[in-house]
XYZ file of C-alpha atoms in Angstrom:
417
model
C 113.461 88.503 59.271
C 110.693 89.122 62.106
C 110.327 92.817 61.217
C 111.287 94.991 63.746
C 114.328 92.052 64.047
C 116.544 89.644 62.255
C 117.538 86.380 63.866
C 120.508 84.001 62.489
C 121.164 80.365 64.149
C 124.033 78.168 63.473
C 125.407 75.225 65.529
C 128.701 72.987 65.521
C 130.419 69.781 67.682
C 132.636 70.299 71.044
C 134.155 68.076 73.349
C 132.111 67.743 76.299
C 134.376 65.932 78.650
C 135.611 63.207 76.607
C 132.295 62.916 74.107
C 130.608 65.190 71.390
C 127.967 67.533 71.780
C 125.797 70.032 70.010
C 126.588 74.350 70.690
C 124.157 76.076 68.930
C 123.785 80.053 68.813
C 120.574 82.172 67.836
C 122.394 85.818 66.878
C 120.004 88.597 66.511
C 120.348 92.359 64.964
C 117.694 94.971 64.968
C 120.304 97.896 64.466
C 123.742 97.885 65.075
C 125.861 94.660 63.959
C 124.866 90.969 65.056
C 125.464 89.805 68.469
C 124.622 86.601 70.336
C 121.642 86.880 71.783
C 121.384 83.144 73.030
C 123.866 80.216 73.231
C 123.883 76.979 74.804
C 125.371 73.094 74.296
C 122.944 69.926 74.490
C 124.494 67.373 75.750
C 122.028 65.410 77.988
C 123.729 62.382 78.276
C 127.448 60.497 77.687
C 126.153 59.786 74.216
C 128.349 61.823 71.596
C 126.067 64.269 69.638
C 127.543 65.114 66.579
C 126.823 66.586 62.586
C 123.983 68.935 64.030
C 121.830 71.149 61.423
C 119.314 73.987 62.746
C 116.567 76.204 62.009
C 114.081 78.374 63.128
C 110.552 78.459 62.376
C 108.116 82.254 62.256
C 107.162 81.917 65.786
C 110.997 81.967 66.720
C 110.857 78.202 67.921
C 114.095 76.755 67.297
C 114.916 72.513 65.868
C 118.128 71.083 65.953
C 118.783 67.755 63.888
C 121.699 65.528 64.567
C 123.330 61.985 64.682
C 123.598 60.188 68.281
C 125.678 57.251 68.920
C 128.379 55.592 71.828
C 129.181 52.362 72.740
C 125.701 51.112 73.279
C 123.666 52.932 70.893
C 123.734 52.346 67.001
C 124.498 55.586 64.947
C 120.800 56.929 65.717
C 118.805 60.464 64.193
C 117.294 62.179 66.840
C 116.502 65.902 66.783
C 115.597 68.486 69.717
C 114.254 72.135 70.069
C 112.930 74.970 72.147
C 109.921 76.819 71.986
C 110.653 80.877 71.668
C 109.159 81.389 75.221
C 111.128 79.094 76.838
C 114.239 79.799 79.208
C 117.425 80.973 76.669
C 120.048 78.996 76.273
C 118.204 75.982 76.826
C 116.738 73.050 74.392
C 113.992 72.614 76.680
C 111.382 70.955 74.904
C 114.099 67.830 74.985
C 114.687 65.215 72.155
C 113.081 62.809 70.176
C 114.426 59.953 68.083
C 113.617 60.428 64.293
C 115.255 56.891 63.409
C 117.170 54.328 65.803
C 120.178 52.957 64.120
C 120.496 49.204 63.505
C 124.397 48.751 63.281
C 127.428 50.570 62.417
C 129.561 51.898 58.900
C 132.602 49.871 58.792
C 134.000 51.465 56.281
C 137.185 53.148 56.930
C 136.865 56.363 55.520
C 135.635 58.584 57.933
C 132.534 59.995 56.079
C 129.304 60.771 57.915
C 125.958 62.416 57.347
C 127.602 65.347 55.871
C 124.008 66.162 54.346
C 122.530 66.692 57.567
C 119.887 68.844 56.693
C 117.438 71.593 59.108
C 114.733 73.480 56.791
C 111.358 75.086 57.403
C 108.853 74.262 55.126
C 108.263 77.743 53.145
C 104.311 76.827 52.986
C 103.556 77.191 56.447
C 107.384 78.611 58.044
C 106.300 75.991 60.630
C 106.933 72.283 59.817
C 110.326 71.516 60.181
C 111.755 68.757 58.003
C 115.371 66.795 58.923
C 117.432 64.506 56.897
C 120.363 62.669 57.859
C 122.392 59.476 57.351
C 121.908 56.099 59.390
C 122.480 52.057 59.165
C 120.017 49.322 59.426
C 122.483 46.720 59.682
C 126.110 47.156 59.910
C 127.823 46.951 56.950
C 130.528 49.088 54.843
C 128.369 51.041 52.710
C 125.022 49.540 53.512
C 123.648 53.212 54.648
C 120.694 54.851 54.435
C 118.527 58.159 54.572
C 116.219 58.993 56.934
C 113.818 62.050 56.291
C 111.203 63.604 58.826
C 109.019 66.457 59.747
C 107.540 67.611 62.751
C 106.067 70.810 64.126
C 105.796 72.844 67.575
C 102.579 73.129 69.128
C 101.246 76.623 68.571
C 102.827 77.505 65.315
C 100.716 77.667 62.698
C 97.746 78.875 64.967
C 95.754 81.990 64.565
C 95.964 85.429 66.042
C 93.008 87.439 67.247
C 94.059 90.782 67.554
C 91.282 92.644 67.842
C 87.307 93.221 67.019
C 84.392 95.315 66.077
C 82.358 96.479 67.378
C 83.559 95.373 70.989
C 79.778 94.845 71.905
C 76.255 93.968 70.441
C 73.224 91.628 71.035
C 73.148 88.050 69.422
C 72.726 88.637 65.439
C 75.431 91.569 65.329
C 77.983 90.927 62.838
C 81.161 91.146 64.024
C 84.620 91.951 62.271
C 87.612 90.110 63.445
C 91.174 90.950 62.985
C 94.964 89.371 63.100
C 96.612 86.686 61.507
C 96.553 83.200 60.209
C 92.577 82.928 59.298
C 92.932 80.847 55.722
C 91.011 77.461 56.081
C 88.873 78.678 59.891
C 86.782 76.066 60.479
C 85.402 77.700 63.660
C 84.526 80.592 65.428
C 82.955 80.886 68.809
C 82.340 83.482 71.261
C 83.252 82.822 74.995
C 83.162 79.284 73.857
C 79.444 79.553 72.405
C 79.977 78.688 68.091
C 78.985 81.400 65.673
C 76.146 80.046 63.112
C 77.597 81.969 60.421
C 81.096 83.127 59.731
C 83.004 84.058 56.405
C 86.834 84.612 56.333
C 87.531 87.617 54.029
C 91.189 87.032 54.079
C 94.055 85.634 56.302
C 93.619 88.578 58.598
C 89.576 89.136 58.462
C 86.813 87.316 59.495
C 83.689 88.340 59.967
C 81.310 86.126 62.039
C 77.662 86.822 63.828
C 77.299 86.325 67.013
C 75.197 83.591 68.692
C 72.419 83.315 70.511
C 73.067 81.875 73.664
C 76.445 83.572 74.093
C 77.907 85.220 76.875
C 80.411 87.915 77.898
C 84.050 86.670 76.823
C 86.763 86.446 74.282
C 86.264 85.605 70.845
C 88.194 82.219 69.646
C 89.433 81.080 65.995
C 90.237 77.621 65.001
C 91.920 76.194 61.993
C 94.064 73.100 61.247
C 97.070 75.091 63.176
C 95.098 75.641 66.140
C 93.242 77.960 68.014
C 93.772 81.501 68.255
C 92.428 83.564 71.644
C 91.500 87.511 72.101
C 93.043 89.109 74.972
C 89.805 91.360 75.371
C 85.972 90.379 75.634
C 83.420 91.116 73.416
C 80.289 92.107 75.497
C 77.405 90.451 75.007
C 74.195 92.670 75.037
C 70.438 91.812 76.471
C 69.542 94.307 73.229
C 67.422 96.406 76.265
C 68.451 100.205 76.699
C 70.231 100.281 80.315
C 67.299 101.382 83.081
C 66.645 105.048 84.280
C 65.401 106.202 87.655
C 63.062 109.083 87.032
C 61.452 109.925 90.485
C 60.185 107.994 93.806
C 57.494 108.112 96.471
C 57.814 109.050 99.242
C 61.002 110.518 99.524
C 61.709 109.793 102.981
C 60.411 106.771 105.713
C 62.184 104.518 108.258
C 62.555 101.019 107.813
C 59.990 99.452 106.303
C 58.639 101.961 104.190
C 57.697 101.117 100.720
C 58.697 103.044 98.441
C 57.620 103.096 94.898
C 60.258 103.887 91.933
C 59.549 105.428 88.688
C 61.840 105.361 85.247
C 61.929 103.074 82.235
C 63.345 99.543 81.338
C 63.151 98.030 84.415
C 62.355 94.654 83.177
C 64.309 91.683 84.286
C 65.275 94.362 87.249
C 67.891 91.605 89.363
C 68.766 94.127 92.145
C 67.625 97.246 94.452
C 69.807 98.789 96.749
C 69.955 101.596 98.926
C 73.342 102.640 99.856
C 74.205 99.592 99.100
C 71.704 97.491 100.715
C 69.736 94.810 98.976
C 65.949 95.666 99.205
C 63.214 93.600 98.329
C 61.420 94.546 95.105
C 58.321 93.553 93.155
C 58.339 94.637 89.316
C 55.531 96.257 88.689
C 55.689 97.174 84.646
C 58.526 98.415 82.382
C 58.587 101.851 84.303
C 57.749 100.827 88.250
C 59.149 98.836 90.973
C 57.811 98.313 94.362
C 60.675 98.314 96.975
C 60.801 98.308 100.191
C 63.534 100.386 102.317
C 66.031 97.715 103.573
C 67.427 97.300 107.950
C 71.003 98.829 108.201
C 70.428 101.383 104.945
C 70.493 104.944 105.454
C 69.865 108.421 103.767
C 71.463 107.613 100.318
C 70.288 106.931 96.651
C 68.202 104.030 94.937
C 70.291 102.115 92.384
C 68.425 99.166 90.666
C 70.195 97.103 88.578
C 69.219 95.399 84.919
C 71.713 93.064 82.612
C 71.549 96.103 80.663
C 73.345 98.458 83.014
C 72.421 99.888 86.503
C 70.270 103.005 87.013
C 71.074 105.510 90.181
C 68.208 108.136 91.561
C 69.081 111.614 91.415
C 67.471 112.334 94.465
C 68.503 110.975 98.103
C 66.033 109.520 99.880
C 65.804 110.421 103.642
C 65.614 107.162 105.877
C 64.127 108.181 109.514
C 63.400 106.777 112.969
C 59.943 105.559 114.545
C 57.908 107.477 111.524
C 57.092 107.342 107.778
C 57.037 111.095 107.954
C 59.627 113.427 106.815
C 61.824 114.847 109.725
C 60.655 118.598 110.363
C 63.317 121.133 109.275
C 65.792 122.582 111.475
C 64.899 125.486 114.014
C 66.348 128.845 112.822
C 69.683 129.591 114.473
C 69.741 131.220 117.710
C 71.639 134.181 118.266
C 75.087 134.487 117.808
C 77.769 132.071 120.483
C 80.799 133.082 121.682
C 83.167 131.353 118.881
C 83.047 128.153 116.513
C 82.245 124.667 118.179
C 84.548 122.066 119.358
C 83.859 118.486 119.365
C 86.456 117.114 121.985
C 84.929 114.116 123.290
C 82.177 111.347 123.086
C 81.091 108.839 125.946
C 80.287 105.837 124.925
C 82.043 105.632 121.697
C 79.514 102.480 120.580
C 76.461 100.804 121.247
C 72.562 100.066 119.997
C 69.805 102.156 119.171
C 68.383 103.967 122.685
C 72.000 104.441 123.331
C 72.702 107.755 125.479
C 75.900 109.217 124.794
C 77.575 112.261 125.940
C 79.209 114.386 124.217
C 82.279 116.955 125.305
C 83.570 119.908 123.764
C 83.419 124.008 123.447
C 81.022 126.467 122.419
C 77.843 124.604 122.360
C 75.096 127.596 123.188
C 73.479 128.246 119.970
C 73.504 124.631 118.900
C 70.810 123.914 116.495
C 71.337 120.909 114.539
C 73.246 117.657 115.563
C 73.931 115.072 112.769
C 75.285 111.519 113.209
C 76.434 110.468 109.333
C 73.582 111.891 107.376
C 70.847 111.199 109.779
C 69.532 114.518 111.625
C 69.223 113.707 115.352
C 67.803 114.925 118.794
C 69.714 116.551 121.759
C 69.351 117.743 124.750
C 71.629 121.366 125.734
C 73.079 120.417 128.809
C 75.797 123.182 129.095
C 78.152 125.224 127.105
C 80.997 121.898 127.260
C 78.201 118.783 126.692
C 74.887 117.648 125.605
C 73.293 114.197 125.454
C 72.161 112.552 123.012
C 69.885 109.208 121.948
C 71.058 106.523 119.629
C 67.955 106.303 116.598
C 67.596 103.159 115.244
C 70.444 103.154 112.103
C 71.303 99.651 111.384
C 74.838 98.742 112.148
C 77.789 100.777 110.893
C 80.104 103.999 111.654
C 79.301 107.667 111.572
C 80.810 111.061 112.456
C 78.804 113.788 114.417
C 78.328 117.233 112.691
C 77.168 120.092 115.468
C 76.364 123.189 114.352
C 75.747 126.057 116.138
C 75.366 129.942 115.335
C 78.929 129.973 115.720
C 79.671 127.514 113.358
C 80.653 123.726 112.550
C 82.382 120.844 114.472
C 83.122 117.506 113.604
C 83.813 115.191 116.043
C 84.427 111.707 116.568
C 83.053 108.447 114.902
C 80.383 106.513 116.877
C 79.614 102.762 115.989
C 76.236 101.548 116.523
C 75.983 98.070 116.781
């Protein structure tokens, strides 16, 4: 009985053209009557198979025990099984010979290894142990029992189902849960052994975790085997995660350095903005040093810890040719004639000190061109175009934004390379 299942398995002899062989059935009922959930016959070879016995073990693995002769092989005990994973209707983990026969009955009477005995052991519900009838020499009645156990790699092991908490610095006691704990000799943490660990029952451990150890699942061992957690436990530096409180200035080209303010920025491993590495000095616990990174623009400082990563609030404004903030917009002109049209851009890539040209509707009253985020000069050349210069970006590709008294345009996407 597996619970939310029951599972039944029985086996006889057939006639596999000519010579015997095992068919064996695993039935199975959860609600409803039994039905055959699996069925298959071993017969890997043109020996005859015969006076099978079979059993199943907790983890569902299934042993079948049996005699084995022909004409060139002694009345032999061999046995053969499947793991609960594996294919149905298949013995796929192939045989094994328990005892090779030395001769044959000569008896007359037809009797043979009707004791042929399957069982689990109740202890574990994982050893299996086999008895059945054989010869040493041949003789009438000279026969002889043969008994053996033997086991299927994985039953028996532990179970980590789960943990808490799911994080902590080395030193945190941690309480571990599933199955299968009695007699742990070990318990390690993404492969890293626990100094200290006491098993509160077959489904509780509770173990510290080690210095030294890393991000990763946490592993029990006992004499069954090793047991794995699907999840990690995360490994803490025991350092709050780092917070970006201000920066100065708030706006340069290339170059600039800027410095950061917040707290916990020891061990700081990375500075980026908009996802450009910057160089960085740590200057204390609470201020870095960076310095604004080629091919970043106007985004937000994010400066990483092991304890976490800490983004700025504010944006901070990368420019062209100065360290000084670009001067506001001029106030809109008058009134156009309708809403701007973007319909056109010549080239559509290039450098920095790239003139471009772009094409549309309703430019009078234009007062503030935009290529991604970066706030750029113009020159009015007509109603339908105005030209523009390239500033030095870094490679990437951004949309123009136009605005004019009439309103917005978006236009095309220019790469600068």
């Amino acid at each position: 009985n597996f619970g939310t299942r029951e599972s039944l398995v029985m086996n006889h002899t057939v006639n596999v053209s000519g010579h015997a062989g095992v068919r064996w059935y695993e039935l199975r009922k959860t609600t409803g009557p039994w039905s055959i959930y699996q069925q298959g016959t071993f017969s890997p070879s043109s020996d005859s198979r015969w006076m099978g016995s079979i059993a199943m073990d907790k983890n569902g693995d299934i042993a079948v025990g049996y005699s084995v002769s022909s004409t060139s092989v002694y009345p032999s005990i061999r046995y053969a099984g499947r793991l609960a994973t594996d294919p149905l209707g298949a013995l796929s983990q192939g045989e094994a010979t328990l005892q090779a026969g030395g001769g044959v009955e000569t008896d007359v009477s037809g009797r043979w290894g009707d004791y042929s005995s399957m069982n689990v052991d109740p202890t574990d519900d994982c050893t299996f142990w086999y008895a059945n009838e054989y010869f040493s020499t041949t003789s009438a009645r000279g026969w002889r029992t043969r008994i053996g156990h033997f086991k299927f790699p994985g039953c028996g092991a532990p179970a980590v189902t789960g943990f808490t908490p799911t994080s902590g610095t080395p030193g945190t006691s941690v309480t571990i849960n599933g199955s299968g704990f009695t007699g742990a000799t070990a318990v390690k943490f993404n492969g890293v052994t626990a100094p200290t660990f006491s098993v509160g029952s077959a489904v509780q451990i509770t173990a510290t975790v080690p210095a030294g150890a890393t991000t990763g699942p946490i592993a029990v061992t006992t004499s069954g085997g090793t047991g794995t957690s699907a999840t990690s436990f995360t490994v803490t530096s025991g350092v709050p995660a780092p917070t970006i409180t201000s920066f100065t200035p708030t706006s340069g080209p290339v170059g600039t350095t800027v410095t950061i303010t917040g707290t916990n920025f020891t061990g700081a491993t990375m500075v980026t903005l908009r996802y450009v590495k910057a160089s960085f000095t740590v200057n204390s616990p609470t201020s870095i040093t960076a310095t604004v990174p080629s091919g970043s623009s106007t985004s937000k400082w994010r400066l990483t810890t092991p304890s976490g990563t800490a983004t700025s609030g504010a944006y901070f404004v990368v420019t062209t040719g100065s360290s000084s903030p670009p001067p506001p917009p001029p106030p809109p002109p008058p009134p156009s004639s309708g809403a701007p049209t973007i319909t056109g851009e010549s080239p559509t890539s290039g450098p920095a000190g790239t003139t471009v040209t772009l094409t549309g509707t309703n430019f009078t009253g234009a007062y503030s061109l935009t290529l991604g985020t970066t706030h750029v000069g113009f020159s009015l050349n007509s109603s339908t175009t105005l030209t523009v210069k390239i500033p030095a970006l870094g490679p990437g590709t951004r949309r123009w934004t136009l605005k004019t008294s009439g309103g917005t345009a978006l236009g095309p996407y220019f790469t600068t390379t």
